Coordinates of C-alpha atoms in Angstrom, one line a residue:
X265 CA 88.3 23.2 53.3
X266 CA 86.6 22.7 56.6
X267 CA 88.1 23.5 59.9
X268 CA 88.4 19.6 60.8
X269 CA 90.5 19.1 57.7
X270 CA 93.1 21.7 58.2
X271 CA 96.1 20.4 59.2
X272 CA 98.7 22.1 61.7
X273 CA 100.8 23.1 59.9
X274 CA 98.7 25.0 57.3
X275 CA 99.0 29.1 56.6
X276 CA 95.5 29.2 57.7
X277 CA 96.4 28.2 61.3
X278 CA 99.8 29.5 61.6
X279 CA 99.8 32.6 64.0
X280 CA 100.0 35.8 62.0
X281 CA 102.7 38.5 63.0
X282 CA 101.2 41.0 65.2
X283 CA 101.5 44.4 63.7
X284 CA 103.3 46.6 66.5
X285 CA 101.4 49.3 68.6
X286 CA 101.4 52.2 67.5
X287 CA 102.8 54.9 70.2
X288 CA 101.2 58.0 68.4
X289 CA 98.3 58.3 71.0
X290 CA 100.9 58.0 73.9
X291 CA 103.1 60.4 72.5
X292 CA 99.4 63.0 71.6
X293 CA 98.9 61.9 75.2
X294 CA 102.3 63.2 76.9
X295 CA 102.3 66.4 74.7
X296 CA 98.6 67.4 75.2
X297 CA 99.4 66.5 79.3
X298 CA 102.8 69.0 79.1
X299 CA 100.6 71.7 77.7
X300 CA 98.0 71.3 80.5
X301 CA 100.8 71.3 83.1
X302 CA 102.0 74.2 81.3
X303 CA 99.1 75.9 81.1
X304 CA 98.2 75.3 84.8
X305 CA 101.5 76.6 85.7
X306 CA 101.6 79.7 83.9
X307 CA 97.4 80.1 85.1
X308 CA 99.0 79.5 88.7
X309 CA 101.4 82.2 88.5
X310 CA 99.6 84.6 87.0
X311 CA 96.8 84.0 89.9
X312 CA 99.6 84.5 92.3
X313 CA 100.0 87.3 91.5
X314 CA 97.2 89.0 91.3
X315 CA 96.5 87.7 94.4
X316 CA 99.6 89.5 96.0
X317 CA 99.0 92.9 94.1
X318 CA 95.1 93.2 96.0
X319 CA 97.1 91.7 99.4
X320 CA 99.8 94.6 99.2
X321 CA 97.1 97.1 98.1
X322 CA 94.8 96.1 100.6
X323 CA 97.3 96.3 103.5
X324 CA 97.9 100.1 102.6
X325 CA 97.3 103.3 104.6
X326 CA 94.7 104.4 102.4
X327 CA 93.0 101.3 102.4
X328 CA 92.9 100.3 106.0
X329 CA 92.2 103.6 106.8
X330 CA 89.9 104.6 104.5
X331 CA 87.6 100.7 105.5
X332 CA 88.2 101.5 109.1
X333 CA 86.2 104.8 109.0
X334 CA 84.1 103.7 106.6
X335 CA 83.2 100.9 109.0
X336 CA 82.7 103.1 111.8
X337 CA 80.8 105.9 110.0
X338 CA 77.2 106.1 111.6
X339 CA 75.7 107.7 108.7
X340 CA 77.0 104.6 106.5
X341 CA 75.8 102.3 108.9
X342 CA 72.0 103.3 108.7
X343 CA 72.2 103.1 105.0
X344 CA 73.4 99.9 104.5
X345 CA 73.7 98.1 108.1
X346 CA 76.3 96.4 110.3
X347 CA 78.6 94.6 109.7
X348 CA 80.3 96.6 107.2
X349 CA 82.9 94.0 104.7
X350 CA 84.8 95.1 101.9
X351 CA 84.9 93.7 98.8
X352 CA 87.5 91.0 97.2
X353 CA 88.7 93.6 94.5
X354 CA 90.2 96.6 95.0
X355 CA 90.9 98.9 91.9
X356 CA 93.6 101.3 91.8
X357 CA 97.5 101.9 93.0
X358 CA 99.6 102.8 95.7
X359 CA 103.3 104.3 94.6
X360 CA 105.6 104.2 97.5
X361 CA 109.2 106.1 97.3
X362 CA 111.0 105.8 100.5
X363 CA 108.4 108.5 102.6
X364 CA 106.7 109.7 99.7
X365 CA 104.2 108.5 98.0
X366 CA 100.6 108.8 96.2
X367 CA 97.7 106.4 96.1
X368 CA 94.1 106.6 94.0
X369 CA 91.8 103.7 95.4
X370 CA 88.6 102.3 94.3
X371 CA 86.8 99.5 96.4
X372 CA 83.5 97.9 97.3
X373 CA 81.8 97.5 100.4
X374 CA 78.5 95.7 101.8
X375 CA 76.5 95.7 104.7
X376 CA 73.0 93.4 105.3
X377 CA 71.1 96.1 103.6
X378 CA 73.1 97.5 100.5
X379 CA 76.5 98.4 99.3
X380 CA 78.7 101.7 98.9
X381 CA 81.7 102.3 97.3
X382 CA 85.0 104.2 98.8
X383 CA 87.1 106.7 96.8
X384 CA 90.6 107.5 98.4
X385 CA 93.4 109.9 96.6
X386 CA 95.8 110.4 98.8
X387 CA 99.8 111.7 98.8
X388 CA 102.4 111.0 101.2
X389 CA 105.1 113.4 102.4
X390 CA 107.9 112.8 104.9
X391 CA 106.0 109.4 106.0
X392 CA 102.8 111.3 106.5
X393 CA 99.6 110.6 104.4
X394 CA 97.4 113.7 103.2
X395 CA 93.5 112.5 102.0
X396 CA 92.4 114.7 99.0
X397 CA 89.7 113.1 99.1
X398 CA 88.2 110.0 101.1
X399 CA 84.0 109.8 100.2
X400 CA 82.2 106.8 100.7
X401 CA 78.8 106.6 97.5
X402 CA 75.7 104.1 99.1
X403 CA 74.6 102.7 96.1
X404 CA 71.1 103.6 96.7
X405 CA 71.4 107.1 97.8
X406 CA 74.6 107.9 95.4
X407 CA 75.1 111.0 98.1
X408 CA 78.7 111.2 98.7
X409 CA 79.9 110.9 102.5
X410 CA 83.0 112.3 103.6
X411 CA 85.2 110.1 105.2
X412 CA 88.4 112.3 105.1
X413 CA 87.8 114.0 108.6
X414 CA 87.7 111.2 111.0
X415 CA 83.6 110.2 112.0
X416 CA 83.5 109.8 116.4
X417 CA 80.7 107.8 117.1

């Protein structure tokens, strides 16, 4: 039968029923997007807080100290030039009990013409903090210098 001959009303022409949608690839959609919200969340927090543990360590005593004179140590300065930045990371902890305390630090820092890294262990009694030991290493020397007594220029 030709396409001329078919009448109107014949199954051929009628509309067929449309099969509904199927929702499975909105509903793979909205659970693979909850997990990536989820995951981004949980990624968020987590970032967060490492992010506040190197802030608090870095605005320790120890730290601030030990960067300051290791900024303003000549020696240092004629190894690896001015200016002297630390690092992003800082390794280590600072436990604080009322006006007591201890800390053990670990940090990078760079200059124009190389890099060093600062050791501080350090205890605090009655508010007051006591540097066992406070050495910045140049990386290209590896000689310790002692930062524990302060440098004048």
């Amino acid at each position: 039968m030709s396409v001329d001959q078919m009448s109107p009303s014949s199954p051929e022409t009628m509309a067929q029923p449309v099969p509904p949608k199927s929702r499975t690839g909105c509903l793979l959609m909205g659970i693979g997007g909850g997990c990536l919200v989820a995951i981004l969340i949980c990624g968020g927090l987590a970032a967060t807080g490492v992010i506040s543990v190197f802030a608090l360590l870095k605005s320790s005593q120890p730290y601030t100290e030990s960067l300051q004179r290791a900024q303003q140590n000549v020696e240092l300065q004629q190894q690896i030039g001015t200016p002297i930045e630390p690092s992003m990371l800082v390794n280590g902890n600072v436990n604080l009990n009322n006006d007591d305390g201890e800390a053990n630090l670990n940090y990078s820092v760079h200059g124009p013409n190389g890099s060093a890294q600062v050791k501080v262990v350090a205890t605090k009694t009655d508010g007051n903090w006591q540097y066992q030991q406070m050495q910045v290493t140049p990386d290209q020397t590896k000689t310790p210098i002692d930062l524990a007594t302060p440098n004048e220029p």
